[in-house]
Amino acid sequence: NAGVTQTPKFRILKIGQSMTLQCTQDMNHNYMYWYRQDPGMGLKLIYYSVGAGITDKGEVPNGYNVSRSTTEDFPLRLELAAPSQTSVYFCASSQTVNTEAFFGQGTRLTVV
Amino acid sequence: AQSVAQPEDQVNVAEGNPLTVKCTYSVSGNPYLFWYVQYPNRGLQFLLKYITGDNLVKGSYGFEAEFNKSQTSFHLKKPSALVSDSALYFCAVRDYGNTGFQKLVFGTGTRLLVSP
């Protein structure tokens, strides 16, 4: 079972560049999340989605955008990358907010 | 907003000893609480959850958590620690977004180090 798949695993961006972090799940889950993990800061919620076509901001949405056109995919777009966006990004999915969330392996992003 | 706090950045315990990783919550209404574990260079894995019912919740890998309403705590416990339990542990809570949708919010994490 694939579960939650994130690509790429690693990426180096220059300041001002843009990129899309891909996330796909094969469990037909309604909920999908994007978190960033910074050392000593735990996980911060960037955006989340409760179903196709429905997204909402989390704690740290500035500098990011998302879309959810299908149940399976929840890409995260970074526009005009900044050094402050250097982090490890995790995508997760769950059937409901009260059920187990499954996480991808993460994307380590460095902005230089 | 609902939130959880993990007061310890790191917990050290010797193998074979009992371990406790602390979590306190701030919730209006009934709390929905979770524990996750993260091994190095991996995503998080679900351990257990409290929705309602018994205050002692049993989860994966021999872990359990005790829900205490009067102390607003949800501490993670294990009777006998293993070196392989060394990892980063996160407490999480269900919260509500500005639009009313529910979401999962995590604490800052506690690093557990089990020494041989």
mmCIF file with all atom_site columns, C-alpha atoms in Angstrom:
data_model
loop_
_atom_site.group_PDB
_atom_site.id
_atom_site.type_symbol
_atom_site.label_atom_id
_atom_site.label_alt_id
_atom_site.label_comp_id
_atom_site.label_asym_id
_atom_site.label_entity_id
_atom_site.label_seq_id
_atom_site.pdbx_PDB_ins_code
_atom_site.Cartn_x
_atom_site.Cartn_y
_atom_site.Cartn_z
_atom_site.occupancy
_atom_site.B_iso_or_equiv
_atom_site.pdbx_formal_charge
_atom_site.auth_seq_id
_atom_site.auth_comp_id
_atom_site.auth_asym_id
_atom_site.auth_atom_id
_atom_site.pdbx_PDB_model_num
ATOM 1   C CA . ASN A 1 1   ? 0.000   0.000  0.000  1.00 0.00 ? 1   ASN A CA 1
ATOM 2   C CA . ALA A 1 2   ? 1.379   3.376  -1.016 1.00 0.00 ? 2   ALA A CA 1
ATOM 3   C CA . GLY A 1 3   ? -0.443  5.462  1.616  1.00 0.00 ? 3   GLY A CA 1
ATOM 4   C CA . VAL A 1 4   ? 0.659   9.108  1.398  1.00 0.00 ? 4   VAL A CA 1
ATOM 5   C CA . THR A 1 5   ? 3.309   9.896  -1.186 1.00 0.00 ? 5   THR A CA 1
ATOM 6   C CA . GLN A 1 6   ? 5.240   13.144 -1.267 1.00 0.00 ? 6   GLN A CA 1
ATOM 7   C CA . THR A 1 7   ? 7.567   14.365 -3.978 1.00 0.00 ? 7   THR A CA 1
ATOM 8   C CA . PRO A 1 8   ? 10.281  15.486 -4.121 1.00 0.00 ? 8   PRO A CA 1
ATOM 9   C CA . LYS A 1 9   ? 12.149  14.236 -1.049 1.00 0.00 ? 9   LYS A CA 1
ATOM 10  C CA . PHE A 1 10  ? 14.748  16.975 -1.197 1.00 0.00 ? 10  PHE A CA 1
ATOM 11  C CA . ARG A 1 11  ? 14.941  20.305 -2.975 1.00 0.00 ? 11  ARG A CA 1
ATOM 12  C CA . ILE A 1 12  ? 17.150  23.376 -2.963 1.00 0.00 ? 12  ILE A CA 1
ATOM 13  C CA . LEU A 1 13  ? 15.542  26.581 -4.165 1.00 0.00 ? 13  LEU A CA 1
ATOM 14  C CA . LYS A 1 14  ? 16.990  29.986 -4.776 1.00 0.00 ? 14  LYS A CA 1
ATOM 15  C CA . ILE A 1 15  ? 15.341  33.012 -3.194 1.00 0.00 ? 15  ILE A CA 1
ATOM 16  C CA . GLY A 1 16  ? 12.452  34.168 -5.338 1.00 0.00 ? 16  GLY A CA 1
ATOM 17  C CA . GLN A 1 17  ? 11.937  30.862 -7.145 1.00 0.00 ? 17  GLN A CA 1
ATOM 18  C CA . SER A 1 18  ? 8.648   28.998 -7.014 1.00 0.00 ? 18  SER A CA 1
ATOM 19  C CA . MET A 1 19  ? 7.852   25.322 -6.713 1.00 0.00 ? 19  MET A CA 1
ATOM 20  C CA . THR A 1 20  ? 5.071   22.889 -6.002 1.00 0.00 ? 20  THR A CA 1
ATOM 21  C CA . LEU A 1 21  ? 5.299   20.131 -3.430 1.00 0.00 ? 21  LEU A CA 1
ATOM 22  C CA . GLN A 1 22  ? 3.227   17.195 -4.530 1.00 0.00 ? 22  GLN A CA 1
ATOM 23  C CA . CYS A 1 23  ? 1.143   15.023 -2.217 1.00 0.00 ? 23  CYS A CA 1
ATOM 24  C CA . THR A 1 24  ? -1.114  12.163 -3.182 1.00 0.00 ? 24  THR A CA 1
ATOM 25  C CA . GLN A 1 25  ? -2.964  9.556  -1.116 1.00 0.00 ? 25  GLN A CA 1
ATOM 26  C CA . ASP A 1 26  ? -4.622  6.338  -2.217 1.00 0.00 ? 26  ASP A CA 1
ATOM 27  C CA . MET A 1 27  ? -6.852  5.738  0.813  1.00 0.00 ? 27  MET A CA 1
ATOM 28  C CA . ASN A 1 28  ? -9.807  7.845  -0.348 1.00 0.00 ? 28  ASN A CA 1
ATOM 29  C CA . HIS A 1 29  ? -9.414  10.069 2.688  1.00 0.00 ? 29  HIS A CA 1
ATOM 30  C CA . ASN A 1 30  ? -11.421 13.248 2.983  1.00 0.00 ? 30  ASN A CA 1
ATOM 31  C CA . TYR A 1 31  ? -8.991  15.207 5.125  1.00 0.00 ? 31  TYR A CA 1
ATOM 32  C CA . MET A 1 32  ? -5.559  16.253 3.951  1.00 0.00 ? 32  MET A CA 1
ATOM 33  C CA . TYR A 1 33  ? -3.017  18.476 5.694  1.00 0.00 ? 33  TYR A CA 1
ATOM 34  C CA . TRP A 1 34  ? 0.240   20.261 5.061  1.00 0.00 ? 34  TRP A CA 1
ATOM 35  C CA . TYR A 1 35  ? 2.577   20.838 8.001  1.00 0.00 ? 35  TYR A CA 1
ATOM 36  C CA . ARG A 1 36  ? 6.031   22.283 8.285  1.00 0.00 ? 36  ARG A CA 1
ATOM 37  C CA . GLN A 1 37  ? 8.482   21.106 10.919 1.00 0.00 ? 37  GLN A CA 1
ATOM 38  C CA . ASP A 1 38  ? 11.208  23.386 12.187 1.00 0.00 ? 38  ASP A CA 1
ATOM 39  C CA . PRO A 1 39  ? 13.709  22.337 14.861 1.00 0.00 ? 39  PRO A CA 1
ATOM 40  C CA . GLY A 1 40  ? 12.300  22.856 18.347 1.00 0.00 ? 40  GLY A CA 1
ATOM 41  C CA . MET A 1 41  ? 9.054   24.247 16.945 1.00 0.00 ? 41  MET A CA 1
ATOM 42  C CA . GLY A 1 42  ? 7.084   21.082 16.431 1.00 0.00 ? 42  GLY A CA 1
ATOM 43  C CA . LEU A 1 43  ? 4.616   20.854 13.581 1.00 0.00 ? 43  LEU A CA 1
ATOM 44  C CA . LYS A 1 44  ? 2.849   23.941 12.299 1.00 0.00 ? 44  LYS A CA 1
ATOM 45  C CA . LEU A 1 45  ? -0.251  23.571 10.159 1.00 0.00 ? 45  LEU A CA 1
ATOM 46  C CA . ILE A 1 46  ? 0.000   25.452 6.868  1.00 0.00 ? 46  ILE A CA 1
ATOM 47  C CA . TYR A 1 47  ? -3.225  24.516 5.089  1.00 0.00 ? 47  TYR A CA 1
ATOM 48  C CA . TYR A 1 48  ? -5.741  21.747 5.296  1.00 0.00 ? 48  TYR A CA 1
ATOM 49  C CA . SER A 1 49  ? -8.617  20.388 3.261  1.00 0.00 ? 49  SER A CA 1
ATOM 50  C CA . VAL A 1 50  ? -11.788 18.590 4.309  1.00 0.00 ? 50  VAL A CA 1
ATOM 51  C CA . GLY A 1 51  ? -12.653 17.381 0.839  1.00 0.00 ? 51  GLY A CA 1
ATOM 52  C CA . ALA A 1 52  ? -12.239 18.093 -2.843 1.00 0.00 ? 52  ALA A CA 1
ATOM 53  C CA . GLY A 1 53  ? -12.737 21.792 -3.510 1.00 0.00 ? 53  GLY A CA 1
ATOM 54  C CA . ILE A 1 54  ? -12.615 22.771 0.175  1.00 0.00 ? 54  ILE A CA 1
ATOM 55  C CA . THR A 1 55  ? -9.501  24.197 1.788  1.00 0.00 ? 55  THR A CA 1
ATOM 56  C CA . ASP A 1 56  ? -8.756  26.371 4.795  1.00 0.00 ? 56  ASP A CA 1
ATOM 57  C CA . LYS A 1 57  ? -5.794  28.189 6.262  1.00 0.00 ? 57  LYS A CA 1
ATOM 58  C CA . GLY A 1 58  ? -3.862  26.808 9.175  1.00 0.00 ? 58  GLY A CA 1
ATOM 59  C CA . GLU A 1 59  ? -1.489  28.547 11.575 1.00 0.00 ? 59  GLU A CA 1
ATOM 60  C CA . VAL A 1 60  ? 1.189   29.640 9.068  1.00 0.00 ? 60  VAL A CA 1
ATOM 61  C CA . PRO A 1 61  ? -0.345  30.049 5.581  1.00 0.00 ? 61  PRO A CA 1
ATOM 62  C CA . ASN A 1 62  ? 1.567   33.125 4.394  1.00 0.00 ? 62  ASN A CA 1
ATOM 63  C CA . GLY A 1 63  ? 3.734   32.452 1.357  1.00 0.00 ? 63  GLY A CA 1
ATOM 64  C CA . TYR A 1 64  ? 1.870   29.277 0.413  1.00 0.00 ? 64  TYR A CA 1
ATOM 65  C CA . ASN A 1 65  ? -1.116  28.259 -1.649 1.00 0.00 ? 65  ASN A CA 1
ATOM 66  C CA . VAL A 1 66  ? -3.021  25.018 -2.057 1.00 0.00 ? 66  VAL A CA 1
ATOM 67  C CA . SER A 1 67  ? -5.700  23.484 -4.195 1.00 0.00 ? 67  SER A CA 1
ATOM 68  C CA . ARG A 1 68  ? -7.730  20.302 -3.900 1.00 0.00 ? 68  ARG A CA 1
ATOM 69  C CA . SER A 1 69  ? -9.270  19.465 -7.234 1.00 0.00 ? 69  SER A CA 1
ATOM 70  C CA . THR A 1 70  ? -9.401  15.717 -6.536 1.00 0.00 ? 70  THR A CA 1
ATOM 71  C CA . THR A 1 71  ? -9.719  13.570 -3.425 1.00 0.00 ? 71  THR A CA 1
ATOM 72  C CA . GLU A 1 72  ? -6.278  12.075 -4.019 1.00 0.00 ? 72  GLU A CA 1
ATOM 73  C CA . ASP A 1 73  ? -4.097  15.136 -4.570 1.00 0.00 ? 73  ASP A CA 1
ATOM 74  C CA . PHE A 1 74  ? -3.266  18.123 -2.392 1.00 0.00 ? 74  PHE A CA 1
ATOM 75  C CA . PRO A 1 75  ? -0.341  20.100 -3.849 1.00 0.00 ? 75  PRO A CA 1
ATOM 76  C CA . LEU A 1 76  ? 1.352   22.906 -1.917 1.00 0.00 ? 76  LEU A CA 1
ATOM 77  C CA . ARG A 1 77  ? 2.605   25.866 -3.923 1.00 0.00 ? 77  ARG A CA 1
ATOM 78  C CA . LEU A 1 78  ? 5.427   28.115 -2.774 1.00 0.00 ? 78  LEU A CA 1
ATOM 79  C CA . GLU A 1 79  ? 5.582   31.435 -4.559 1.00 0.00 ? 79  GLU A CA 1
ATOM 80  C CA . LEU A 1 80  ? 8.672   33.652 -4.266 1.00 0.00 ? 80  LEU A CA 1
ATOM 81  C CA . ALA A 1 81  ? 10.602  31.363 -1.956 1.00 0.00 ? 81  ALA A CA 1
ATOM 82  C CA . ALA A 1 82  ? 12.266  32.950 1.084  1.00 0.00 ? 82  ALA A CA 1
ATOM 83  C CA . PRO A 1 83  ? 14.922  31.598 3.482  1.00 0.00 ? 83  PRO A CA 1
ATOM 84  C CA . SER A 1 84  ? 12.251  31.480 6.206  1.00 0.00 ? 84  SER A CA 1
ATOM 85  C CA . GLN A 1 85  ? 10.575  28.695 4.233  1.00 0.00 ? 85  GLN A CA 1
ATOM 86  C CA . THR A 1 86  ? 13.537  26.408 4.748  1.00 0.00 ? 86  THR A CA 1
ATOM 87  C CA . SER A 1 87  ? 11.941  23.514 6.585  1.00 0.00 ? 87  SER A CA 1
ATOM 88  C CA . VAL A 1 88  ? 10.764  19.932 6.386  1.00 0.00 ? 88  VAL A CA 1
ATOM 89  C CA . TYR A 1 89  ? 7.272   19.686 4.941  1.00 0.00 ? 89  TYR A CA 1
ATOM 90  C CA . PHE A 1 90  ? 4.876   16.869 5.739  1.00 0.00 ? 90  PHE A CA 1
ATOM 91  C CA . CYS A 1 91  ? 1.648   15.980 4.042  1.00 0.00 ? 91  CYS A CA 1
ATOM 92  C CA . ALA A 1 92  ? -0.917  13.876 5.907  1.00 0.00 ? 92  ALA A CA 1
ATOM 93  C CA . SER A 1 93  ? -4.368  12.460 5.338  1.00 0.00 ? 93  SER A CA 1
ATOM 94  C CA . SER A 1 94  ? -7.175  11.013 7.431  1.00 0.00 ? 94  SER A CA 1
ATOM 95  C CA . GLN A 1 95  ? -10.715 9.871  6.834  1.00 0.00 ? 95  GLN A CA 1
ATOM 96  C CA . THR A 1 96  ? -12.057 12.269 9.449  1.00 0.00 ? 96  THR A CA 1
ATOM 97  C CA . VAL A 1 97  ? -10.358 14.585 11.914 1.00 0.00 ? 97  VAL A CA 1
ATOM 98  C CA . ASN A 1 98  ? -10.945 12.008 14.653 1.00 0.00 ? 98  ASN A CA 1
ATOM 99  C CA . THR A 1 99  ? -9.349  9.063  12.900 1.00 0.00 ? 99  THR A CA 1
ATOM 100 C CA . GLU A 1 100 ? -5.709  8.139  12.458 1.00 0.00 ? 100 GLU A CA 1
ATOM 101 C CA . ALA A 1 101 ? -3.714  10.495 10.263 1.00 0.00 ? 101 ALA A CA 1
ATOM 102 C CA . PHE A 1 102 ? -1.192  8.965  7.875  1.00 0.00 ? 102 PHE A CA 1
ATOM 103 C CA . PHE A 1 103 ? 1.914   10.951 7.064  1.00 0.00 ? 103 PHE A CA 1
ATOM 104 C CA . GLY A 1 104 ? 4.172   11.072 4.069  1.00 0.00 ? 104 GLY A CA 1
ATOM 105 C CA . GLN A 1 105 ? 7.943   10.761 4.359  1.00 0.00 ? 105 GLN A CA 1
ATOM 106 C CA . GLY A 1 106 ? 8.472   14.491 4.151  1.00 0.00 ? 106 GLY A CA 1
ATOM 107 C CA . THR A 1 107 ? 10.160  16.964 1.797  1.00 0.00 ? 107 THR A CA 1
ATOM 108 C CA . ARG A 1 108 ? 13.292  18.685 3.000  1.00 0.00 ? 108 ARG A CA 1
ATOM 109 C CA . LEU A 1 109 ? 13.385  22.133 1.412  1.00 0.00 ? 109 LEU A CA 1
ATOM 110 C CA . THR A 1 110 ? 16.289  24.546 1.592  1.00 0.00 ? 110 THR A CA 1
ATOM 111 C CA . VAL A 1 111 ? 15.998  28.107 0.282  1.00 0.00 ? 111 VAL A CA 1
ATOM 112 C CA . VAL A 1 112 ? 19.313  29.821 -0.366 1.00 0.00 ? 112 VAL A CA 1
ATOM 113 C CA . ALA B 2 1   ? -8.559  27.826 19.859 1.00 0.00 ? 1   ALA B CA 1
ATOM 114 C CA . GLN B 2 2   ? -7.842  24.401 21.246 1.00 0.00 ? 2   GLN B CA 1
ATOM 115 C CA . SER B 2 3   ? -4.209  23.664 21.998 1.00 0.00 ? 3   SER B CA 1
ATOM 116 C CA . VAL B 2 4   ? -1.832  21.234 23.627 1.00 0.00 ? 4   VAL B CA 1
ATOM 117 C CA . ALA B 2 5   ? 1.404   21.879 25.471 1.00 0.00 ? 5   ALA B CA 1
ATOM 118 C CA . GLN B 2 6   ? 4.327   19.565 25.971 1.00 0.00 ? 6   GLN B CA 1
ATOM 119 C CA . PRO B 2 7   ? 6.333   21.034 28.843 1.00 0.00 ? 7   PRO B CA 1
ATOM 120 C CA . GLU B 2 8   ? 9.459   18.909 28.396 1.00 0.00 ? 8   GLU B CA 1
ATOM 121 C CA . ASP B 2 9   ? 11.771  19.232 25.414 1.00 0.00 ? 9   ASP B CA 1
ATOM 122 C CA . GLN B 2 10  ? 13.488  15.965 26.323 1.00 0.00 ? 10  GLN B CA 1
ATOM 123 C CA . VAL B 2 11  ? 12.896  13.035 28.620 1.00 0.00 ? 11  VAL B CA 1
ATOM 124 C CA . ASN B 2 12  ? 15.688  10.670 29.581 1.00 0.00 ? 12  ASN B CA 1
ATOM 125 C CA . VAL B 2 13  ? 15.010  7.221  30.976 1.00 0.00 ? 13  VAL B CA 1
ATOM 126 C CA . ALA B 2 14  ? 16.969  4.009  31.418 1.00 0.00 ? 14  ALA B CA 1
ATOM 127 C CA . GLU B 2 15  ? 15.897  0.899  29.556 1.00 0.00 ? 15  GLU B CA 1
ATOM 128 C CA . GLY B 2 16  ? 13.485  -1.174 31.610 1.00 0.00 ? 16  GLY B CA 1
ATOM 129 C CA . ASN B 2 17  ? 12.245  1.772  33.635 1.00 0.00 ? 17  ASN B CA 1
ATOM 130 C CA . PRO B 2 18  ? 8.771   3.229  33.235 1.00 0.00 ? 18  PRO B CA 1
ATOM 131 C CA . LEU B 2 19  ? 8.454   6.314  31.077 1.00 0.00 ? 19  LEU B CA 1
ATOM 132 C CA . THR B 2 20  ? 6.080   9.251  31.030 1.00 0.00 ? 20  THR B CA 1
ATOM 133 C CA . VAL B 2 21  ? 5.832   11.943 28.362 1.00 0.00 ? 21  VAL B CA 1
ATOM 134 C CA . LYS B 2 22  ? 3.646   14.822 29.464 1.00 0.00 ? 22  LYS B CA 1
ATOM 135 C CA . CYS B 2 23  ? 0.907   16.664 27.596 1.00 0.00 ? 23  CYS B CA 1
ATOM 136 C CA . THR B 2 24  ? -1.594  19.198 28.868 1.00 0.00 ? 24  THR B CA 1
ATOM 137 C CA . TYR B 2 25  ? -4.493  20.553 26.900 1.00 0.00 ? 25  TYR B CA 1
ATOM 138 C CA . SER B 2 26  ? -6.598  23.675 26.657 1.00 0.00 ? 26  SER B CA 1
ATOM 139 C CA . VAL B 2 27  ? -9.971  22.843 25.164 1.00 0.00 ? 27  VAL B CA 1
ATOM 140 C CA . SER B 2 28  ? -13.476 24.155 25.342 1.00 0.00 ? 28  SER B CA 1
ATOM 141 C CA . GLY B 2 29  ? -15.885 21.285 25.322 1.00 0.00 ? 29  GLY B CA 1
ATOM 142 C CA . ASN B 2 30  ? -14.883 17.654 25.030 1.00 0.00 ? 30  ASN B CA 1
ATOM 143 C CA . PRO B 2 31  ? -11.270 17.124 23.989 1.00 0.00 ? 31  PRO B CA 1
ATOM 144 C CA . TYR B 2 32  ? -10.213 14.823 21.200 1.00 0.00 ? 32  TYR B CA 1
ATOM 145 C CA . LEU B 2 33  ? -6.566  14.004 21.912 1.00 0.00 ? 33  LEU B CA 1
ATOM 146 C CA . PHE B 2 34  ? -3.893  12.014 20.100 1.00 0.00 ? 34  PHE B CA 1
ATOM 147 C CA . TRP B 2 35  ? -0.319  10.831 20.428 1.00 0.00 ? 35  TRP B CA 1
ATOM 148 C CA . TYR B 2 36  ? 2.049   10.367 17.497 1.00 0.00 ? 36  TYR B CA 1
ATOM 149 C CA . VAL B 2 37  ? 5.663   9.231  17.283 1.00 0.00 ? 37  VAL B CA 1
ATOM 150 C CA . GLN B 2 38  ? 8.345   10.262 14.804 1.00 0.00 ? 38  GLN B CA 1
ATOM 151 C CA . TYR B 2 39  ? 11.442  8.187  14.207 1.00 0.00 ? 39  TYR B CA 1
ATOM 152 C CA . PRO B 2 40  ? 14.484  9.844  12.565 1.00 0.00 ? 40  PRO B CA 1
ATOM 153 C CA . ASN B 2 41  ? 13.930  10.928 8.962  1.00 0.00 ? 41  ASN B CA 1
ATOM 154 C CA . ARG B 2 42  ? 10.387  9.563  8.944  1.00 0.00 ? 42  ARG B CA 1
ATOM 155 C CA . GLY B 2 43  ? 6.882   10.925 8.984  1.00 0.00 ? 43  GLY B CA 1
ATOM 156 C CA . LEU B 2 44  ? 4.733   10.718 12.093 1.00 0.00 ? 44  LEU B CA 1
ATOM 157 C CA . GLN B 2 45  ? 3.001   7.513  13.107 1.00 0.00 ? 45  GLN B CA 1
ATOM 158 C CA . PHE B 2 46  ? -0.207  7.251  15.102 1.00 0.00 ? 46  PHE B CA 1
ATOM 159 C CA . LEU B 2 47  ? 0.051   5.729  18.599 1.00 0.00 ? 47  LEU B CA 1
ATOM 160 C CA . LEU B 2 48  ? -3.327  6.214  20.257 1.00 0.00 ? 48  LEU B CA 1
ATOM 161 C CA . LYS B 2 49  ? -6.265  8.543  20.750 1.00 0.00 ? 49  LYS B CA 1
ATOM 162 C CA . TYR B 2 50  ? -8.821  9.586  23.315 1.00 0.00 ? 50  TYR B CA 1
ATOM 163 C CA . ILE B 2 51  ? -12.287 10.484 22.082 1.00 0.00 ? 51  ILE B CA 1
ATOM 164 C CA . THR B 2 52  ? -14.529 9.360  24.904 1.00 0.00 ? 52  THR B CA 1
ATOM 165 C CA . GLY B 2 53  ? -14.888 6.459  27.314 1.00 0.00 ? 53  GLY B CA 1
ATOM 166 C CA . ASP B 2 54  ? -12.199 4.947  29.527 1.00 0.00 ? 54  ASP B CA 1
ATOM 167 C CA . ASN B 2 55  ? -9.615  7.368  30.822 1.00 0.00 ? 55  ASN B CA 1
ATOM 168 C CA . LEU B 2 56  ? -6.824  4.861  30.190 1.00 0.00 ? 56  LEU B CA 1
ATOM 169 C CA . VAL B 2 57  ? -6.246  4.399  26.490 1.00 0.00 ? 57  VAL B CA 1
ATOM 170 C CA . LYS B 2 58  ? -4.054  1.609  25.135 1.00 0.00 ? 58  LYS B CA 1
ATOM 171 C CA . GLY B 2 59  ? -2.167  2.038  21.890 1.00 0.00 ? 59  GLY B CA 1
ATOM 172 C CA . SER B 2 60  ? 0.568   0.669  19.699 1.00 0.00 ? 60  SER B CA 1
ATOM 173 C CA . TYR B 2 61  ? 3.961   -0.688 20.828 1.00 0.00 ? 61  TYR B CA 1
ATOM 174 C CA . GLY B 2 62  ? 2.855   -1.104 24.461 1.00 0.00 ? 62  GLY B CA 1
ATOM 175 C CA . PHE B 2 63  ? 2.120   2.584  24.996 1.00 0.00 ? 63  PHE B CA 1
ATOM 176 C CA . GLU B 2 64  ? -0.854  3.872  26.903 1.00 0.00 ? 64  GLU B CA 1
ATOM 177 C CA . ALA B 2 65  ? -2.127  7.296  27.882 1.00 0.00 ? 65  ALA B CA 1
ATOM 178 C CA . GLU B 2 66  ? -4.130  8.515  30.804 1.00 0.00 ? 66  GLU B CA 1
ATOM 179 C CA . PHE B 2 67  ? -6.770  11.182 30.298 1.00 0.00 ? 67  PHE B CA 1
ATOM 180 C CA . ASN B 2 68  ? -7.215  13.326 33.396 1.00 0.00 ? 68  ASN B CA 1
ATOM 181 C CA . LYS B 2 69  ? -9.971  15.907 33.105 1.00 0.00 ? 69  LYS B CA 1
ATOM 182 C CA . SER B 2 70  ? -9.315  17.630 36.421 1.00 0.00 ? 70  SER B CA 1
ATOM 183 C CA . GLN B 2 71  ? -5.658  18.182 35.558 1.00 0.00 ? 71  GLN B CA 1
ATOM 184 C CA . THR B 2 72  ? -6.347  18.727 31.834 1.00 0.00 ? 72  THR B CA 1
ATOM 185 C CA . SER B 2 73  ? -3.616  16.243 31.026 1.00 0.00 ? 73  SER B CA 1
ATOM 186 C CA . PHE B 2 74  ? -3.091  13.376 28.623 1.00 0.00 ? 74  PHE B CA 1
ATOM 187 C CA . HIS B 2 75  ? 0.265   11.876 29.551 1.00 0.00 ? 75  HIS B CA 1
ATOM 188 C CA . LEU B 2 76  ? 1.818   9.087  27.512 1.00 0.00 ? 76  LEU B CA 1
ATOM 189 C CA . LYS B 2 77  ? 3.180   6.149  29.487 1.00 0.00 ? 77  LYS B CA 1
ATOM 190 C CA . LYS B 2 78  ? 4.904   2.834  29.093 1.00 0.00 ? 78  LYS B CA 1
ATOM 191 C CA . PRO B 2 79  ? 5.678   0.428  31.939 1.00 0.00 ? 79  PRO B CA 1
ATOM 192 C CA . SER B 2 80  ? 9.103   -0.628 30.645 1.00 0.00 ? 80  SER B CA 1
ATOM 193 C CA . ALA B 2 81  ? 11.070  1.489  28.171 1.00 0.00 ? 81  ALA B CA 1
ATOM 194 C CA . LEU B 2 82  ? 13.075  0.065  25.286 1.00 0.00 ? 82  LEU B CA 1
ATOM 195 C CA . VAL B 2 83  ? 16.053  1.657  23.566 1.00 0.00 ? 83  VAL B CA 1
ATOM 196 C CA . SER B 2 84  ? 14.032  1.436  20.357 1.00 0.00 ? 84  SER B CA 1
ATOM 197 C CA . ASP B 2 85  ? 11.414  3.763  21.907 1.00 0.00 ? 85  ASP B CA 1
ATOM 198 C CA . SER B 2 86  ? 13.862  6.637  21.492 1.00 0.00 ? 86  SER B CA 1
ATOM 199 C CA . ALA B 2 87  ? 12.099  9.064  19.190 1.00 0.00 ? 87  ALA B CA 1
ATOM 200 C CA . LEU B 2 88  ? 10.193  12.343 19.022 1.00 0.00 ? 88  LEU B CA 1
ATOM 201 C CA . TYR B 2 89  ? 6.700   12.224 20.498 1.00 0.00 ? 89  TYR B CA 1
ATOM 202 C CA . PHE B 2 90  ? 3.899   14.602 19.647 1.00 0.00 ? 90  PHE B CA 1
ATOM 203 C CA . CYS B 2 91  ? 0.630   15.263 21.394 1.00 0.00 ? 91  CYS B CA 1
ATOM 204 C CA . ALA B 2 92  ? -2.203  16.579 19.197 1.00 0.00 ? 92  ALA B CA 1
ATOM 205 C CA . VAL B 2 93  ? -5.744  17.902 19.578 1.00 0.00 ? 93  VAL B CA 1
ATOM 206 C CA . ARG B 2 94  ? -8.731  18.470 17.366 1.00 0.00 ? 94  ARG B CA 1
ATOM 207 C CA . ASP B 2 95  ? -9.296  22.161 16.783 1.00 0.00 ? 95  ASP B CA 1
ATOM 208 C CA . TYR B 2 96  ? -11.679 24.291 14.757 1.00 0.00 ? 96  TYR B CA 1
ATOM 209 C CA . GLY B 2 97  ? -10.593 26.571 11.933 1.00 0.00 ? 97  GLY B CA 1
ATOM 210 C CA . ASN B 2 98  ? -11.947 30.040 11.305 1.00 0.00 ? 98  ASN B CA 1
ATOM 211 C CA . THR B 2 99  ? -14.479 28.622 8.864  1.00 0.00 ? 99  THR B CA 1
ATOM 212 C CA . GLY B 2 100 ? -15.658 26.009 11.366 1.00 0.00 ? 100 GLY B CA 1
ATOM 213 C CA . PHE B 2 101 ? -13.872 23.076 9.772  1.00 0.00 ? 101 PHE B CA 1
ATOM 214 C CA . GLN B 2 102 ? -12.075 20.732 12.120 1.00 0.00 ? 102 GLN B CA 1
ATOM 215 C CA . LYS B 2 103 ? -8.311  20.270 11.956 1.00 0.00 ? 103 LYS B CA 1
ATOM 216 C CA . LEU B 2 104 ? -5.507  18.503 13.787 1.00 0.00 ? 104 LEU B CA 1
ATOM 217 C CA . VAL B 2 105 ? -3.057  20.684 15.738 1.00 0.00 ? 105 VAL B CA 1
ATOM 218 C CA . PHE B 2 106 ? 0.185   19.407 17.248 1.00 0.00 ? 106 PHE B CA 1
ATOM 219 C CA . GLY B 2 107 ? 2.301   20.290 20.241 1.00 0.00 ? 107 GLY B CA 1
ATOM 220 C CA . THR B 2 108 ? 5.984   21.131 20.024 1.00 0.00 ? 108 THR B CA 1
ATOM 221 C CA . GLY B 2 109 ? 7.160   17.591 20.618 1.00 0.00 ? 109 GLY B CA 1
ATOM 222 C CA . THR B 2 110 ? 9.201   15.815 23.293 1.00 0.00 ? 110 THR B CA 1
ATOM 223 C CA . ARG B 2 111 ? 12.346  13.907 22.505 1.00 0.00 ? 111 ARG B CA 1
ATOM 224 C CA . LEU B 2 112 ? 12.547  10.622 24.401 1.00 0.00 ? 112 LEU B CA 1
ATOM 225 C CA . LEU B 2 113 ? 15.999  9.165  24.918 1.00 0.00 ? 113 LEU B CA 1
ATOM 226 C CA . VAL B 2 114 ? 16.198  5.675  26.375 1.00 0.00 ? 114 VAL B CA 1
ATOM 227 C CA . SER B 2 115 ? 19.655  4.652  27.484 1.00 0.00 ? 115 SER B CA 1
ATOM 228 C CA . PRO B 2 116 ? 20.827  1.025  27.579 1.00 0.00 ? 116 PRO B CA 1
#
